[in-house]
């Protein structure tokens, strides 16, 4: 099964995706994680991406489209994939449609997750990530047992630079201008499902599973 998950920053795509790919046995491609790994390893594409990410802007299409095509077409994703954070604008969605057709694949579900802006702000500003394993916590809603330390692997927790208040406003603006129009692009498809992501994590997950399987 091939799934596209989209929605505003902070809506919970990453957390929900981790559970979903485990349950369905499919491969998770989180565009933001792929880009952060490229930045960390200092590749040419990573260096190009960094300034856009730090400013809360979208990395140019030609960079992200190439990176995602290479991954979706790898032989080990035969069981299906979940795209989280790609596409993020209509031209990426068009490029995705072309690449899937070229390789005889299709999207089985497109799930749009949404929540009010005040909630997104709260979720983003409290978010903490493990440097070592990438697991996510929240200062108030799911704090680590020991401050600053990952419950799973003991790694150090940090706040993403782009989760600082001065960048979040820009990311939400970019979302409204460039990513939200994907709703019009996808909503007429039979594969489209809309999800209210305002509830607690387990309740939203139950609805996500329902949306994917129905
Ligand atoms: P995320 O982890 O999904 O919040 O993404 C972090 C940052 O990576 C975004 O603010 C963008 O700068 C960049 N990014 C992630 N996905 C894309 C994409 N599909 N197109 C362009 N830039 C992206």
Short mmCIF file of C-alpha atoms and ligand atoms in Angstrom, two decimals:
data_model
loop_
_atom_site.label_atom_id
_atom_site.label_comp_id
_atom_site.label_asym_id
_atom_site.label_seq_id
_atom_site.Cartn_x
_atom_site.Cartn_y
_atom_site.Cartn_z
CA UNK A 1 0.00 0.00 0.00
CA UNK A 2 1.31 3.47 -0.93
CA UNK A 3 0.21 6.39 1.25
CA UNK A 4 0.69 10.17 1.15
CA UNK A 5 0.20 11.98 4.46
CA UNK A 6 0.05 15.77 4.46
CA UNK A 7 -0.98 18.61 6.73
CA UNK A 8 0.49 21.61 8.56
CA UNK A 9 3.74 21.52 10.52
CA UNK A 10 3.14 20.26 14.06
CA UNK A 11 -0.05 18.35 13.26
CA UNK A 12 1.57 15.03 14.26
CA UNK A 13 2.46 13.48 10.90
CA UNK A 14 5.81 12.15 12.10
CA UNK A 15 4.51 10.54 15.30
CA UNK A 16 1.52 8.96 13.59
CA UNK A 17 3.59 7.79 10.63
CA UNK A 18 6.01 5.88 12.85
CA UNK A 19 3.15 3.80 14.25
CA UNK A 20 1.43 3.36 10.91
CA UNK A 21 4.46 2.06 9.02
CA UNK A 22 5.15 -0.44 11.83
CA UNK A 23 1.60 -1.73 11.70
CA UNK A 24 1.41 -1.92 7.90
CA UNK A 25 4.99 -3.08 7.31
CA UNK A 26 5.68 -0.36 4.76
CA UNK A 27 8.64 2.00 4.34
CA UNK A 28 8.54 5.48 5.85
CA UNK A 29 9.97 8.39 3.88
CA UNK A 30 9.92 11.61 5.92
CA UNK A 31 11.24 14.32 3.63
CA UNK A 32 12.31 16.54 6.54
CA UNK A 33 14.33 13.66 8.09
CA UNK A 34 15.94 12.87 4.72
CA UNK A 35 16.95 16.52 4.36
CA UNK A 36 18.23 16.79 7.95
CA UNK A 37 20.37 13.67 7.38
CA UNK A 38 21.79 15.24 4.19
CA UNK A 39 22.60 18.44 6.11
CA UNK A 40 24.28 16.45 8.90
CA UNK A 41 26.45 14.46 6.52
CA UNK A 42 27.43 17.63 4.66
CA UNK A 43 26.52 16.45 1.13
CA UNK A 44 26.28 19.07 -1.63
CA UNK A 45 22.48 18.75 -1.64
CA UNK A 46 22.42 19.04 2.16
CA UNK A 47 24.43 22.25 2.06
CA UNK A 48 22.07 23.65 -0.56
CA UNK A 49 19.01 22.67 1.52
CA UNK A 50 20.25 24.04 4.85
CA UNK A 51 19.71 27.76 4.26
CA UNK A 52 16.12 27.18 3.12
CA UNK A 53 15.36 24.95 6.11
CA UNK A 54 16.88 27.37 8.61
CA UNK A 55 14.68 30.12 7.18
CA UNK A 56 11.52 27.97 7.34
CA UNK A 57 11.21 27.98 3.53
CA UNK A 58 10.73 25.08 1.14
CA UNK A 59 13.87 23.54 -0.33
CA UNK A 60 13.78 23.91 -4.16
CA UNK A 61 11.69 21.29 -5.97
CA UNK A 62 14.58 19.97 -8.09
CA UNK A 63 16.46 18.99 -4.91
CA UNK A 64 13.63 17.17 -3.12
CA UNK A 65 12.04 15.53 -6.17
CA UNK A 66 15.31 13.81 -7.13
CA UNK A 67 15.90 12.66 -3.55
CA UNK A 68 12.45 11.12 -3.20
CA UNK A 69 12.40 9.42 -6.61
CA UNK A 70 15.65 7.64 -5.85
CA UNK A 71 14.15 6.26 -2.63
CA UNK A 72 10.65 5.26 -3.74
CA UNK A 73 12.04 3.29 -6.64
CA UNK A 74 14.54 1.30 -4.54
CA UNK A 75 13.84 -2.47 -4.75
CA UNK A 76 13.29 -2.82 -0.97
CA UNK A 77 10.13 -0.68 -0.98
CA UNK A 78 8.08 -3.24 -2.93
CA UNK A 79 5.69 -3.69 0.04
CA UNK A 80 4.64 -0.05 -0.14
CA UNK A 81 5.62 3.32 1.31
CA UNK A 82 4.35 6.23 3.34
CA UNK A 83 5.35 9.71 2.19
CA UNK A 84 5.35 12.21 5.03
CA UNK A 85 6.21 15.80 4.07
CA UNK A 86 6.29 15.12 0.34
CA UNK A 87 4.65 16.47 -1.78
CA UNK A 88 4.55 19.92 -0.18
CA UNK A 89 3.29 21.92 -3.16
CA UNK A 90 1.31 21.26 -6.31
CA UNK A 91 4.32 21.00 -8.62
CA UNK A 92 5.83 18.29 -6.36
CA UNK A 93 2.46 16.47 -6.47
CA UNK A 94 2.52 16.62 -10.26
CA UNK A 95 6.10 15.34 -10.35
CA UNK A 96 5.12 12.50 -7.99
CA UNK A 97 2.23 11.49 -10.26
CA UNK A 98 4.58 11.39 -13.26
CA UNK A 99 7.26 9.34 -11.47
CA UNK A 100 4.74 6.83 -10.10
CA UNK A 101 3.18 6.35 -13.51
CA UNK A 102 6.59 5.90 -15.09
CA UNK A 103 7.30 3.05 -12.65
CA UNK A 104 3.81 1.49 -12.77
CA UNK A 105 2.92 2.49 -9.19
CA UNK A 106 0.00 4.39 -7.69
CA UNK A 107 -1.13 6.18 -4.53
CA UNK A 108 -3.70 4.14 -2.60
CA UNK A 109 -4.49 6.71 0.10
CA UNK A 110 -3.94 10.45 0.50
CA UNK A 111 -4.64 11.50 4.09
CA UNK A 112 -4.95 15.16 5.07
CA UNK A 113 -4.46 15.81 8.81
CA UNK A 114 -5.58 19.14 10.22
CA UNK A 115 -5.68 21.03 13.54
CA UNK A 116 -6.20 24.70 14.53
CA UNK A 117 -3.18 27.02 14.39
CA UNK A 118 -3.03 27.64 18.18
CA UNK A 119 -2.66 23.89 18.72
CA UNK A 120 0.06 23.62 16.05
CA UNK A 121 2.02 26.40 17.75
CA UNK A 122 1.79 24.68 21.11
CA UNK A 123 2.87 21.33 19.69
CA UNK A 124 5.80 22.81 17.73
CA UNK A 125 7.24 25.05 20.44
CA UNK A 126 7.22 22.19 23.01
CA UNK A 127 8.70 19.56 20.71
CA UNK A 128 11.97 17.83 21.72
CA UNK A 129 13.83 15.32 19.55
CA UNK A 130 16.47 12.74 20.41
CA UNK A 131 19.78 13.49 18.68
CA UNK A 132 20.67 9.81 18.58
CA UNK A 133 17.48 7.95 17.58
CA UNK A 134 15.16 10.74 16.39
CA UNK A 135 12.34 9.82 18.79
CA UNK A 136 10.06 12.76 19.63
CA UNK A 137 8.87 14.08 23.01
CA UNK A 138 6.87 17.11 24.11
CA UNK A 139 7.78 19.28 27.12
CA UNK A 140 4.22 19.11 28.49
CA UNK A 141 2.25 16.34 26.74
CA UNK A 142 4.84 13.55 26.62
CA UNK A 143 7.87 14.65 28.66
CA UNK A 144 10.91 12.37 28.98
CA UNK A 145 11.33 10.61 32.35
CA UNK A 146 14.65 12.40 32.85
CA UNK A 147 14.95 15.98 31.62
CA UNK A 148 16.98 16.32 28.42
CA UNK A 149 17.45 12.55 28.00
CA UNK A 150 15.72 10.10 25.65
CA UNK A 151 13.68 7.36 27.39
CA UNK A 152 14.41 4.94 24.57
CA UNK A 153 18.16 5.20 24.02
CA UNK A 154 19.50 7.71 26.58
CA UNK A 155 20.51 10.19 23.82
CA UNK A 156 20.45 13.97 24.31
CA UNK A 157 17.22 15.79 23.47
CA UNK A 158 17.24 19.03 21.49
CA UNK A 159 14.85 21.54 20.01
CA UNK A 160 14.99 21.81 16.22
CA UNK A 161 16.21 25.27 15.10
CA UNK A 162 13.13 25.63 12.93
CA UNK A 163 10.84 24.88 15.92
CA UNK A 164 11.93 28.18 17.51
CA UNK A 165 9.19 30.77 17.55
CA UNK A 166 10.84 33.14 15.06
CA UNK A 167 10.87 30.43 12.32
CA UNK A 168 7.52 28.78 13.06
CA UNK A 169 5.52 31.77 11.79
CA UNK A 170 7.32 31.55 8.47
CA UNK A 171 6.72 27.78 8.21
CA UNK A 172 2.99 28.23 8.83
CA UNK A 173 2.87 30.95 6.16
CA UNK A 174 4.64 28.71 3.66
CA UNK A 175 2.17 25.95 4.53
CA UNK A 176 -0.85 28.19 3.91
CA UNK A 177 0.50 29.51 0.62
CA UNK A 178 2.10 26.43 -0.89
CA UNK A 179 1.04 23.20 0.83
CA UNK A 180 -2.62 23.83 1.64
CA UNK A 181 -3.49 24.14 -2.09
CA UNK A 182 -2.75 20.38 -2.25
CA UNK A 183 -6.21 19.96 -0.76
CA UNK A 184 -7.79 21.15 -4.00
CA UNK A 185 -5.38 19.01 -5.96
CA UNK A 186 -6.21 15.79 -4.08
CA UNK A 187 -9.70 16.12 -2.60
CA UNK A 188 -11.63 14.81 -5.59
CA UNK A 189 -9.65 11.56 -5.71
CA UNK A 190 -11.37 8.40 -4.38
CA UNK A 191 -8.15 7.78 -2.39
CA UNK A 192 -8.55 11.05 -0.43
CA UNK A 193 -9.38 11.04 3.32
CA UNK A 194 -9.56 13.99 5.75
CA UNK A 195 -8.64 13.56 9.41
CA UNK A 196 -9.30 15.77 12.42
CA UNK A 197 -5.99 15.66 14.34
CA UNK A 198 -7.04 17.68 17.39
CA UNK A 199 -7.48 14.66 19.70
CA UNK A 200 -4.96 12.77 21.83
CA UNK A 201 -2.39 10.73 19.95
CA UNK A 202 -4.03 7.26 20.37
CA UNK A 203 -7.46 8.55 19.30
CA UNK A 204 -6.04 10.23 16.20
CA UNK A 205 -4.13 7.04 15.39
CA UNK A 206 -7.32 4.97 15.58
CA UNK A 207 -8.93 7.34 13.08
CA UNK A 208 -5.89 7.25 10.86
CA UNK A 209 -5.98 3.46 10.67
CA UNK A 210 -9.68 3.63 9.87
CA UNK A 211 -9.02 6.22 7.15
CA UNK A 212 -6.30 4.10 5.61
CA UNK A 213 -8.20 0.81 5.71
CA UNK A 214 -11.71 2.03 4.82
P1 LIG B 1 9.57 18.81 8.40
O1 LIG B 1 10.50 17.96 9.19
O2 LIG B 1 8.62 18.02 7.58
O3 LIG B 1 8.87 19.85 9.24
O4 LIG B 1 10.48 19.64 7.35
C1 LIG B 1 11.50 20.53 7.78
C2 LIG B 1 11.94 21.43 6.65
O5 LIG B 1 12.47 20.64 5.58
C3 LIG B 1 10.83 22.26 6.00
O6 LIG B 1 10.55 23.44 6.72
C4 LIG B 1 11.46 22.56 4.64
O7 LIG B 1 12.47 23.54 4.73
C5 LIG B 1 12.15 21.23 4.32
N1 LIG B 1 11.25 20.30 3.58
C6 LIG B 1 10.68 19.17 4.05
N2 LIG B 1 9.93 18.58 3.10
C7 LIG B 1 10.03 19.36 1.99
C8 LIG B 1 9.49 19.31 0.68
N3 LIG B 1 8.67 18.31 0.28
N4 LIG B 1 9.81 20.30 -0.18
C9 LIG B 1 10.64 21.30 0.17
N5 LIG B 1 11.17 21.42 1.39
C10 LIG B 1 10.88 20.47 2.31
#
